[in-house]
Amino acid sequence: MSILISPETKIMVQGITGAFGGKHAQLSIDYGTQVVAGVTPGKGGQFFEHSGVKVPIFNTVAEAAAATGATVSAIFVPPPFAGDAILECAAAGLDLAICITEGIPVKDMIRVKRAMTGSKTRLIGPNCPGLVTPGTGDGSKGGCRIGIAPGYIHKKGHVGVVSRSGTLTYEAVYQITCKGLGQSTSVGIGGDPVNGTSHLDVIKLFNEDPDTKGIILIGEIGGSAEVEAARWIKANCKKPVAGFIAGATAPAGRRMGHAGAVVGGHEDTAEAKIAVFKECGIEVAATPTDMADALLRAAERMGVSLA
Amino acid sequence: MNIHEYQAKALFEKFGVPVPKGAPAKSAAEYDSALAQLPDGPTMVKSQIHAGGRGKGTFTDGFKGGVKFCKTKADAKEMAGNMLGKTLVTAQTGAAGRKVQTIYFTVASDIKKEYYLAILLDRATSKPVIVASTEGGVEIEKVAHETPEKIFKVFIDPAYGLADYQIRELIFGLKLNATESKNAAKLIKNLYAMFWETDASMVEVNPMITTPDDQVLALDAKVSFDSNALYRHPEIVALRDLNEEDPKEIEASKFDLAYIALDGNIACLVNGAGLAMSTMDIIKHYGGNPANFLDVGGGASKEKVVAAFKIILGDANVKGIFVNIFGGIMDCNVIAEGIVQAVKEVGLKLPLVVRLEGNNVAAGKKTLAESGLTIVSGDTMADAAQKIVKLVA
């Protein structure tokens, strides 16, 4: 089991003919992911070929979904057009739209999010590394990799990882793998101030997933999403949770790489969020090196095996 | 991206948001022509820098106050000489302060009462929010903390836009009289139009004032814009003032590197924003002080790494370098080659600790080891951080 995606999930890639989208479509195919369609307006009828796999390209998301049964899209469309690409997924009734694109204007995302109210399509991102549900093969191949995360650092297992940061997700995933454990699914929700799926949404899914035995929650300065998730965990989550917050040394008011990583007041500092984590029974990793160990401490305290 | 008060007020006027009449001067030669645009009488002299707390700031030559009231235009002209070209230190500038390169003269308005008005993004609801308060001219966070009942908020549905009833809610909260209410409604409506149409990320008017004849004016103006949306606003990009930015940050932006200068002595070169932030944190955790935030991005090339190295070494405070790379897709050997090339080009004399992990890491470590350079290797992020802190101490 896993959350959101499984090795059976059929995906399409919007922007498959671009350099970035194409490269990661290839890596997903190599990983064993079922990349069944590409979407590039005006290039319908062509094919994207990689190591013997011939992926048909369609003009629209709706056509791609109807012809191939793809239920999930990975979006690699340049920022000015990415909001539109997300809405196209919602209009086609996909289950998931995963937007990798970094640099989408906030106003576009405000409007997209409003337009998706009531839609069955779940948005993950934007400005995110995507999702991985590891497989059982060599280097966790045979799994489902959507986005830009390195597949090989994963291992099939029972830890759920959710994070706003790509590289910190990889750190956590790799630490878990190096300890001989593995992941159910790792989810990058993205570093933008307005995004689709929140920390809390993912935590709820992990909590319900019988195959996820422990959770690593990685956050950063800015906003209140981690605090919201932590309070819910305290009230509802029976699984061990470890947390890390990046940005303790970030100066107030400066945007730290991610559009959403900016301290706005007293409540969205790393210090304030870490205090809430502790208050909510989340085992806090003192440094990023400590993330997997922190989860092991939490699991031991609760008498839970993560294996 | 931030702009100056005088630029923000010019935008306000364009959108029909009333402000006290004013004119900027960039040199002493421009004082007369600027002041000629104002009526005779009390005049404000305002230092233009991208930082708050100007009124309570002190110039490095000891002169106090970056915003001054003058009874006449002649006094204002003399006062400007105390500010232009001088360096102003405020609570927000840091000890180094900022050089005042523009003076803004404005009519000194008669103030009946001060209010607070701001528009920004509410992240929890993903909607713009307008915040108003009867307590203007003071720090809004303090008001929110001590007297939250004096703060009024409306959240705007992006599909409909700002509704009239929402404007009324704000105005009733501020307890304005009939004429003031009419004027404030127009100001709020036009200010929201400006916020929305220019892709602003924050507009703050502190204070918004009423005058004895019931006018409502934006007495101060602080505006910042969403960097991601600048591509569709060349008229806003034209307002960028490079004098207000760190030269190293300007250089970094040319190479698409996210760099922020800090005041420590351990330079960091990292891939990924989250990892770059936590690299700074871990240096602090082990007793050191980071000199910068630097994210070379997910797909860093050799050229980017070389450029990044040159930028961090341009900081005279730097006493050591910490390279922290988790190469997911990125090839660690490409990073290693970039490091070696950069060190050869710039002739490194400072301690350098490198932690490489991920894709093709063995080849990367081999490249570093065979380079003949004195590079200390760290096994984990924690190990590497402790090593660089020790080497710099």
XYZ file of C-alpha atoms in Angstrom:
700
model
C 0.000 0.000 0.000
C 0.934 3.613 -0.379
C -0.828 6.930 -0.658
C -1.999 8.799 -3.763
C -0.019 6.757 -6.295
C 0.984 3.124 -6.765
C 3.072 1.229 -9.318
C -0.159 0.653 -11.281
C -0.847 4.400 -11.640
C -0.890 5.588 -15.241
C 0.555 9.051 -15.713
C 0.773 11.673 -18.419
C 3.415 14.380 -18.658
C 2.388 17.903 -19.690
C 5.391 19.494 -21.343
C 6.991 16.137 -22.293
C 8.616 17.699 -25.377
C 10.505 20.285 -23.284
C 14.071 19.532 -22.144
C 13.205 19.361 -18.434
C 9.939 17.451 -18.819
C 11.499 15.070 -21.337
C 14.498 14.261 -19.162
C 12.350 13.436 -16.160
C 9.865 11.474 -18.252
C 12.832 9.322 -19.304
C 13.971 8.850 -15.702
C 10.429 7.867 -14.676
C 10.246 5.344 -17.518
C 13.627 3.945 -16.396
C 12.232 3.640 -12.864
C 9.415 1.496 -14.201
C 6.673 4.102 -13.913
C 3.784 3.833 -16.351
C 4.238 6.969 -18.391
C 1.421 6.418 -20.884
C 0.904 9.826 -22.468
C 2.462 13.187 -23.149
C 0.649 16.460 -23.721
C 2.011 19.293 -25.839
C -0.519 21.484 -27.656
C 0.181 21.347 -31.384
C 2.258 18.158 -31.214
C -0.627 15.709 -30.974
C -0.001 12.560 -33.007
C 3.750 12.560 -32.418
C 5.577 10.173 -30.095
C 8.044 10.482 -27.240
C 10.424 7.565 -27.434
C 12.784 6.279 -24.782
C 14.516 2.887 -24.454
C 11.949 1.038 -26.471
C 8.931 2.764 -24.921
C 6.789 4.766 -27.345
C 4.664 7.350 -25.534
C 1.882 8.969 -27.626
C 1.600 12.752 -27.461
C -1.787 14.484 -27.391
C -2.927 18.056 -27.894
C -5.077 18.152 -24.772
C -5.219 16.560 -21.337
C -8.783 15.343 -21.954
C -7.726 13.506 -25.123
C -4.743 11.957 -23.362
C -6.889 10.768 -20.468
C -9.600 9.343 -22.721
C -7.179 7.506 -25.002
C -4.812 6.060 -22.390
C -6.656 5.922 -19.084
C -4.086 8.161 -17.408
C -5.437 9.538 -14.130
C -2.474 11.617 -13.017
C -0.511 14.368 -14.706
C 3.000 15.632 -14.041
C 3.210 19.277 -15.115
C 6.494 20.601 -16.521
C 5.070 23.689 -18.196
C 6.825 27.117 -18.017
C 5.494 29.461 -15.274
C 3.344 31.766 -17.449
C 1.339 28.771 -18.706
C 1.412 26.471 -15.672
C -1.767 27.752 -14.016
C -3.632 27.018 -17.215
C -2.100 23.533 -17.362
C -3.347 22.793 -13.838
C -6.878 23.934 -14.701
C -6.852 21.716 -17.766
C -6.255 18.706 -15.496
C -9.188 19.712 -13.300
C -11.442 20.176 -16.321
C -10.489 16.697 -17.571
C -11.379 15.215 -14.180
C -7.975 13.712 -13.378
C -7.365 12.381 -9.869
C -4.088 14.200 -9.393
C -2.264 17.149 -10.938
C 1.341 17.362 -9.794
C 2.889 20.673 -10.727
C 6.682 20.733 -10.714
C 6.995 24.229 -12.220
C 8.774 26.829 -10.087
C 8.056 30.545 -10.427
C 4.297 30.729 -11.026
C 2.906 34.172 -10.094
C 1.049 34.038 -6.787
C -1.991 35.727 -8.337
C -2.271 32.909 -10.888
C -2.240 30.345 -8.100
C -4.838 32.267 -6.077
C -7.169 32.173 -9.072
C -6.397 28.547 -9.945
C -7.045 27.423 -6.393
C -10.356 29.307 -6.325
C -11.364 27.802 -9.666
C -10.594 24.285 -8.372
C -12.976 24.604 -5.415
C -15.218 21.554 -5.510
C -13.139 19.851 -8.195
C -12.346 16.152 -7.768
C -8.772 16.803 -8.884
C -6.183 17.060 -6.146
C -3.313 19.456 -6.817
C 0.164 18.803 -5.454
C 2.644 21.661 -5.731
C 3.501 23.835 -7.509
C 7.264 24.266 -7.094
C 7.575 20.733 -5.772
C 9.721 17.645 -6.491
C 6.661 15.399 -6.862
C 5.962 11.966 -5.369
C 7.609 8.586 -5.185
C 6.069 5.284 -4.156
C 9.054 2.914 -4.236
C 9.003 -0.430 -6.002
C 10.594 -3.712 -5.059
C 13.282 -3.842 -7.742
C 16.950 -2.914 -7.694
C 17.261 0.714 -6.519
C 13.511 0.611 -5.710
C 12.675 0.290 -9.416
C 9.211 -0.839 -10.379
C 7.691 1.941 -8.340
C 5.883 5.082 -9.301
C 8.004 8.203 -9.640
C 6.259 11.394 -10.650
C 8.344 14.541 -10.815
C 12.050 15.105 -10.317
C 13.068 13.127 -7.199
C 15.900 10.606 -7.498
C 14.273 7.171 -7.479
C 17.324 5.141 -6.458
C 17.621 6.607 -2.935
C 14.249 5.096 -2.039
C 13.407 1.661 -0.698
C 9.994 0.120 -0.335
C 8.916 0.313 3.289
C 6.684 1.942 5.855
C 7.769 5.511 6.507
C 5.781 8.374 5.033
C 7.679 11.566 4.228
C 6.080 14.939 3.554
C 8.025 18.125 2.921
C 7.993 21.557 1.307
C 11.636 21.160 0.275
C 12.994 18.825 -2.397
C 16.527 18.280 -1.145
C 15.421 17.897 2.474
C 12.985 15.211 1.320
C 15.893 13.415 -0.336
C 17.969 13.733 2.850
C 15.183 12.179 4.925
C 14.446 9.441 2.390
C 18.115 8.521 2.052
C 18.645 8.399 5.820
C 15.690 6.031 6.151
C 17.021 3.846 3.333
C 20.529 3.801 4.858
C 19.029 2.512 8.119
C 17.615 -0.461 6.237
C 14.068 0.860 6.451
C 11.992 2.231 3.590
C 9.209 4.543 2.517
C 5.541 3.979 1.780
C 5.368 7.207 -0.224
C 7.402 10.419 -0.162
C 5.495 13.571 -1.020
C 6.937 16.980 -1.858
C 4.180 19.548 -1.481
C 6.259 22.465 -2.723
C 7.756 25.711 -1.503
C 5.200 28.240 -2.769
C 2.956 30.302 -0.484
C -0.199 29.169 -2.311
C -0.189 25.467 -3.035
C -2.643 22.641 -3.492
C -2.219 19.802 -1.017
C -1.073 20.845 2.454
C 1.067 19.141 5.074
C -2.129 18.314 6.943
C -3.812 16.746 3.888
C -0.854 14.398 3.462
C -0.593 13.627 7.183
C -4.264 12.555 7.168
C -3.610 10.233 4.223
C -0.576 8.713 5.951
C -2.577 8.295 9.134
C -5.231 6.303 7.273
C -2.749 4.237 5.262
C -2.279 0.873 7.030
C 1.118 0.457 5.390
C 2.559 3.689 6.794
C 3.895 3.084 10.312
C 5.738 6.318 10.957
C 5.878 9.814 9.475
C 8.549 12.445 8.911
C 7.139 15.965 8.609
C 9.571 18.517 7.164
C 8.727 22.179 7.127
C 10.275 25.593 7.009
C 9.729 29.214 7.958
C 6.697 31.103 6.634
C 2.969 30.432 6.871
C 1.190 28.230 9.390
C 0.745 24.917 7.528
C 3.132 22.988 9.813
C 1.412 24.309 12.926
C -1.992 23.297 11.595
C -0.640 19.802 10.842
C 1.019 19.494 14.257
C -2.182 20.366 16.147
C -4.118 17.783 14.160
C -1.419 15.177 14.854
C -1.676 15.817 18.572
C -5.434 15.275 18.524
C -5.743 12.481 15.971
C -2.557 10.719 14.918
C -1.530 7.544 16.696
C 1.601 6.963 14.632
C 5.105 8.118 15.562
C 5.970 11.444 13.923
C 9.334 13.179 13.644
C 9.599 16.796 12.525
C 12.184 19.211 11.233
C 11.883 22.922 10.474
C 14.436 24.713 8.300
C 15.268 28.401 8.527
C 16.138 29.072 12.181
C 18.883 31.469 11.080
C 16.939 33.152 8.260
C 16.633 36.944 8.579
C 13.040 38.214 8.868
C 11.393 39.486 5.716
C 13.823 37.854 3.280
C 12.647 35.251 0.808
C 14.932 32.228 1.302
C 14.952 30.626 -2.151
C 11.396 29.295 -1.907
C 8.755 31.933 -2.586
C 6.959 30.808 0.567
C 10.006 30.677 2.855
C 9.849 34.088 4.430
C 9.333 35.056 8.051
C 6.332 37.377 8.247
C 5.807 37.680 11.988
C 6.380 36.074 15.376
C 4.341 32.974 14.610
C 5.944 31.682 11.455
C 9.552 31.524 12.635
C 11.379 28.191 12.939
C 11.534 28.682 16.703
C 7.760 29.128 17.003
C 7.007 26.120 14.812
C 9.488 23.895 16.659
C 7.867 24.911 19.952
C 4.461 23.820 18.596
C 5.950 20.522 17.345
C 7.293 19.774 20.826
C 4.026 20.740 22.448
C 2.215 18.357 20.077
C 4.420 15.372 20.868
C 6.375 15.428 17.616
C 9.978 14.278 18.010
C 12.043 17.187 16.722
C 15.207 16.563 14.711
C 17.860 18.980 15.955
C 19.631 18.962 12.598
C 18.735 17.510 9.184
C 21.217 14.674 9.866
C 18.981 13.638 12.773
C 15.687 13.166 10.886
C 15.625 9.361 10.599
C 17.049 8.971 14.111
C 14.357 11.262 15.465
C 11.688 9.053 13.913
C 13.354 5.969 15.399
C 13.280 7.637 18.834
C 9.598 8.446 18.433
C 8.859 4.893 17.281
C 10.776 3.375 20.174
C 8.947 5.567 22.664
C 5.623 4.384 21.275
C 6.752 0.763 20.949
C 6.201 0.766 17.182
C 8.318 -1.128 14.656
C 9.006 0.750 11.409
C 10.312 -2.350 9.639
C 10.861 43.366 -5.252
C 10.564 46.540 -3.166
C 10.203 50.128 -4.327
C 10.669 53.523 -2.676
C 7.881 55.500 -1.016
C 7.946 58.191 -3.722
C 7.597 55.530 -6.439
C 4.778 53.817 -4.539
C 2.936 57.103 -4.179
C 3.263 57.822 -7.886
C 1.601 54.436 -8.487
C -1.069 55.276 -5.913
C -1.893 58.479 -7.774
C -2.113 56.589 -11.040
C -4.759 54.341 -9.481
C -6.638 57.189 -7.819
C -5.393 56.670 -4.273
C -5.009 60.164 -2.746
C -1.618 61.089 -1.278
C -0.178 64.383 -0.005
C 1.373 66.273 -2.896
C 5.084 65.497 -3.186
C 8.161 65.577 -5.404
C 11.505 63.691 -5.294
C 15.025 65.113 -5.651
C 18.061 62.987 -6.439
C 20.627 65.773 -6.067
C 20.932 69.174 -4.357
C 20.495 70.758 -7.781
C 17.005 69.297 -7.949
C 15.776 70.689 -4.610
C 14.405 73.937 -6.062
C 12.558 72.371 -8.966
C 11.080 69.719 -6.661
C 9.978 72.223 -4.041
C 8.547 74.509 -6.725
C 5.911 71.830 -7.351
C 4.627 72.153 -3.764
C 2.568 74.971 -2.263
C 4.209 77.268 0.278
C 3.901 76.176 3.884
C 4.807 73.262 6.143
C 6.792 70.612 4.280
C 7.998 67.099 5.133
C 11.507 65.973 4.195
C 11.707 62.188 3.808
C 14.805 60.048 3.221
C 14.123 57.387 0.607
C 15.565 53.983 1.483
C 14.078 50.477 1.312
C 13.771 50.081 5.068
C 11.317 51.003 7.771
C 11.954 53.019 10.931
C 13.304 56.016 8.987
C 11.829 58.624 11.320
C 13.549 57.120 14.343
C 16.786 56.381 12.481
C 20.174 58.072 12.975
C 22.671 59.069 10.306
C 26.228 57.820 10.672
C 27.373 61.422 11.176
C 25.161 61.630 14.272
C 22.207 63.557 12.777
C 18.965 62.158 14.154
C 15.825 61.425 12.124
C 15.433 60.432 8.471
C 11.976 62.042 8.234
C 11.560 65.692 9.357
C 8.826 68.290 9.583
C 9.774 71.801 8.402
C 7.713 74.964 8.771
C 8.660 76.358 5.362
C 9.977 75.182 2.029
C 13.201 77.112 2.673
C 13.719 75.138 5.897
C 12.971 71.942 4.003
C 15.658 72.697 1.436
C 18.212 73.236 4.201
C 17.079 70.100 6.039
C 17.513 67.940 2.917
C 21.233 68.714 3.061
C 21.431 66.792 6.360
C 20.139 63.653 4.661
C 21.041 63.383 0.988
C 24.197 61.365 0.390
C 24.384 60.432 4.074
C 24.024 56.950 5.495
C 20.910 56.268 7.555
C 20.830 53.506 10.159
C 17.399 52.286 11.257
C 16.098 49.280 13.195
C 15.694 47.511 9.851
C 18.887 48.417 7.972
C 21.455 46.664 10.152
C 24.499 48.503 11.519
C 25.865 49.355 8.073
C 22.816 51.491 7.241
C 21.754 52.654 3.780
C 22.933 55.631 1.778
C 20.135 58.109 1.081
C 20.161 58.791 -2.661
C 16.762 60.424 -3.007
C 14.891 62.978 -0.901
C 11.108 63.127 -1.091
C 9.484 66.473 -0.254
C 5.767 66.403 0.550
C 3.144 68.767 1.834
C 2.862 68.337 5.613
C -0.792 67.363 6.010
C -2.978 68.386 8.930
C -3.790 65.149 10.688
C -7.112 64.591 12.432
C -6.542 60.886 13.086
C -4.193 58.115 11.973
C -5.335 54.675 10.773
C -3.682 51.539 9.437
C -4.461 49.914 6.101
C -2.737 47.022 4.342
C -3.407 44.456 1.629
C -1.499 41.209 1.507
C -1.834 37.508 0.812
C -3.426 35.387 3.515
C -1.675 32.073 3.098
C -4.123 30.079 5.216
C -7.081 30.922 2.928
C -5.078 31.546 -0.286
C -6.918 34.849 -0.656
C -5.931 38.497 -0.539
C -6.793 40.050 2.819
C -7.350 43.723 3.636
C -6.344 44.651 7.154
C -7.496 47.945 8.683
C -7.149 49.378 12.148
C -8.089 52.463 14.108
C -4.534 52.396 15.447
C -2.312 53.943 12.788
C 1.282 55.065 12.820
C 2.298 52.304 15.228
C 3.570 48.760 14.809
C 0.604 46.678 13.660
C 1.928 43.422 15.151
C 1.790 45.081 18.560
C -1.806 46.184 18.004
C -2.741 42.675 16.842
C -1.206 41.220 19.963
C -2.478 43.681 22.561
C -5.806 44.916 21.188
C -6.968 42.493 18.474
C -10.483 44.007 18.639
C -9.089 47.114 16.957
C -8.129 45.179 13.824
C -10.600 44.505 11.006
C -10.015 42.043 8.184
C -11.859 41.125 5.014
C -10.853 38.201 2.801
C -11.395 38.727 -0.889
C -12.822 36.109 -3.202
C -10.522 36.208 -6.235
C -13.379 35.175 -8.507
C -15.583 38.143 -7.552
C -13.075 40.691 -6.333
C -13.525 43.183 -3.515
C -17.234 43.541 -2.718
C -18.844 46.790 -1.583
C -20.184 45.245 1.614
C -16.622 44.340 2.556
C -15.531 47.948 2.130
C -18.474 48.978 4.333
C -17.414 46.468 6.991
C -13.976 48.046 7.128
C -15.297 51.591 7.170
C -17.830 50.938 9.930
C -15.029 49.329 11.914
C -12.940 52.480 11.563
C -15.903 54.619 12.756
C -15.531 57.283 10.064
C -18.013 60.113 9.511
C -20.116 60.300 6.336
C -17.709 62.315 4.180
C -14.678 60.425 5.430
C -16.463 57.147 4.701
C -17.122 58.129 1.114
C -13.494 59.128 0.620
C -12.117 56.059 2.396
C -14.308 53.741 0.299
C -12.819 55.173 -2.867
C -9.294 54.920 -1.492
C -9.719 51.276 -0.440
C -11.329 50.287 -3.739
C -8.574 51.913 -5.776
C -5.808 50.576 -3.572
C -7.134 47.046 -4.025
C -7.252 47.568 -7.794
C -3.610 48.609 -7.678
C -2.649 45.588 -5.540
C -4.404 43.179 -7.896
C -3.439 44.676 -11.235
C 0.254 45.164 -10.461
C 0.749 41.685 -8.875
C 1.765 43.323 -5.617
C 2.528 40.963 -2.749
C 2.021 43.607 -0.073
C 0.734 47.157 0.112
C 0.934 48.907 3.470
C -0.351 52.381 4.271
C 0.759 53.288 7.766
C -0.649 55.711 8.486
C -3.687 56.388 6.415
C -4.994 59.711 7.756
C -8.104 61.836 7.932
C -7.706 65.617 7.748
C -9.796 68.355 9.425
C -11.722 68.799 6.160
C -12.545 65.036 6.049
C -10.142 64.054 3.311
C -8.569 60.585 3.530
C -4.937 60.285 2.426
C -2.182 57.687 2.263
C 0.509 59.414 4.297
C 3.076 56.633 3.916
C 3.360 53.864 1.336
C 5.222 50.577 1.424
C 4.795 48.304 -1.587
C 6.441 45.069 -2.640
C 5.805 42.950 -5.716
C 5.738 39.244 -6.482
C 9.075 38.526 -8.196
C 7.477 35.656 -10.101
C 5.099 38.073 -11.839
C 7.610 40.739 -12.848
C 7.877 39.297 -16.349
C 4.471 40.787 -17.125
C 5.147 44.202 -15.546
C 8.044 45.940 -17.275
C 6.812 49.250 -15.813
C 7.388 47.856 -12.299
C 10.770 46.354 -13.167
C 11.828 49.851 -14.268
C 11.374 50.985 -10.652
C 14.024 48.592 -9.322
C 16.808 50.478 -7.498
C 20.044 48.491 -7.618
C 21.575 50.872 -5.047
C 19.298 49.275 -2.486
C 20.534 45.765 -3.173
C 23.682 43.993 -2.072
C 26.115 43.946 -5.049
C 26.769 40.257 -4.415
C 23.036 39.549 -4.586
C 22.792 41.422 -7.899
C 25.722 39.430 -9.295
C 24.155 36.164 -8.087
C 20.829 36.980 -9.742
C 22.632 37.224 -13.105
C 23.543 33.549 -12.770
C 20.095 32.579 -11.493
C 21.552 31.789 -8.077
C 19.463 32.446 -4.973
C 21.923 34.275 -2.698
C 21.333 36.312 0.444
C 24.198 37.970 2.303
C 24.344 37.519 6.094
C 26.841 38.762 8.652
C 28.693 35.551 9.637
C 32.019 34.173 8.398
C 31.258 30.694 7.047
C 30.175 30.820 3.419
C 27.718 28.166 2.229
C 27.195 26.686 -1.220
C 24.226 24.324 -1.296
C 21.696 22.838 -3.708
C 18.046 23.290 -2.817
C 16.414 26.036 -0.766
C 15.443 23.832 2.181
C 18.888 22.281 2.393
C 20.524 25.723 2.016
C 18.493 27.089 4.927
C 19.262 24.107 7.119
C 22.951 24.324 6.235
C 22.955 27.813 7.766
C 21.049 26.428 10.739
C 23.447 23.541 11.318
C 26.456 25.894 11.246
C 24.780 27.948 13.956
C 23.831 24.771 15.821
C 27.512 23.844 16.138
C 28.540 27.342 17.227
C 29.491 28.968 13.917
C 27.984 31.837 11.948
C 26.799 31.550 8.327
C 27.930 34.274 5.913
C 25.193 33.674 3.387
C 22.281 31.698 2.012
C 23.116 30.241 -1.386
C 21.049 27.813 -3.408
C 22.705 26.821 -6.673
C 19.495 25.076 -7.760
C 18.669 21.539 -8.710
C 20.412 21.494 -12.077
C 23.591 23.377 -11.312
C 26.227 23.345 -14.041
C 29.982 23.624 -13.594
C 29.799 27.292 -14.670
C 27.183 28.023 -12.028
C 29.323 26.474 -9.306
C 32.324 28.546 -10.411
C 30.209 31.744 -10.404
C 28.827 30.876 -6.982
C 32.326 30.382 -5.606
C 33.452 33.765 -6.873
C 30.447 35.460 -5.288
C 30.864 33.956 -1.841
C 34.575 34.743 -1.895
C 33.708 38.360 -2.693
C 32.551 38.687 0.916
C 35.560 39.956 2.898
C 34.178 38.519 6.157
C 34.365 34.951 4.902
C 36.887 32.794 6.769
C 35.830 29.368 5.543
C 33.580 27.611 3.036
C 31.076 24.809 3.454
C 29.850 23.090 0.305
C 26.856 20.872 1.004
C 25.419 18.965 -1.926
C 22.827 16.259 -2.051
C 23.005 15.263 -5.694
C 19.675 13.658 -6.385
C 19.582 13.864 -10.115
C 22.530 16.229 -10.240
C 25.825 14.476 -10.792
C 28.133 14.883 -7.777
C 31.129 14.671 -10.076
C 29.953 17.730 -12.006
C 29.860 19.622 -8.727
C 33.291 18.301 -7.767
C 34.745 19.409 -11.110
C 33.168 22.834 -10.624
C 34.727 23.144 -7.187
C 38.165 22.158 -8.454
C 37.964 24.564 -11.383
C 36.739 27.409 -9.163
C 39.479 26.862 -6.605
C 42.081 26.849 -9.366
C 40.676 30.055 -10.878
C 40.323 32.054 -7.708
C 43.231 30.626 -5.725
C 41.605 29.577 -2.493
C 43.412 30.322 0.769
C 40.539 29.551 3.124
C 39.543 26.227 4.655
C 37.038 24.342 2.502
C 34.855 21.510 3.738
C 32.832 19.551 1.214
C 30.023 17.150 1.914
C 28.861 15.302 -1.179
C 26.106 12.718 -1.192
C 23.978 11.096 -3.848
C 24.311 10.467 -7.548
C 27.806 9.415 -8.703
C 29.254 10.390 -5.324
C 32.262 8.049 -5.561
C 33.492 9.742 -8.745
C 32.943 13.150 -7.169
C 34.978 12.272 -4.094
C 37.716 10.848 -6.314
C 37.872 14.072 -8.346
C 38.285 16.093 -5.157
C 40.877 13.710 -3.695
C 42.990 13.666 -6.866
C 42.863 17.419 -7.385
C 45.816 18.012 -5.071
C 43.797 20.691 -3.306
C 43.391 20.926 0.443
C 39.771 19.981 0.725
C 38.367 18.511 3.915
C 35.703 15.929 3.346
C 32.678 15.546 5.597
C 30.784 12.257 5.817
C 27.470 13.644 6.939
C 26.084 17.164 7.065
C 26.626 17.219 10.835
C 30.209 15.967 10.530
C 31.039 18.521 7.841
C 29.432 21.373 9.777
C 31.456 20.564 12.888
C 34.643 20.429 10.823
C 34.178 23.834 9.195
C 33.174 25.475 12.480
C 36.352 24.104 14.087
C 38.556 25.205 11.179
C 37.216 28.760 11.272
C 37.259 29.170 15.052
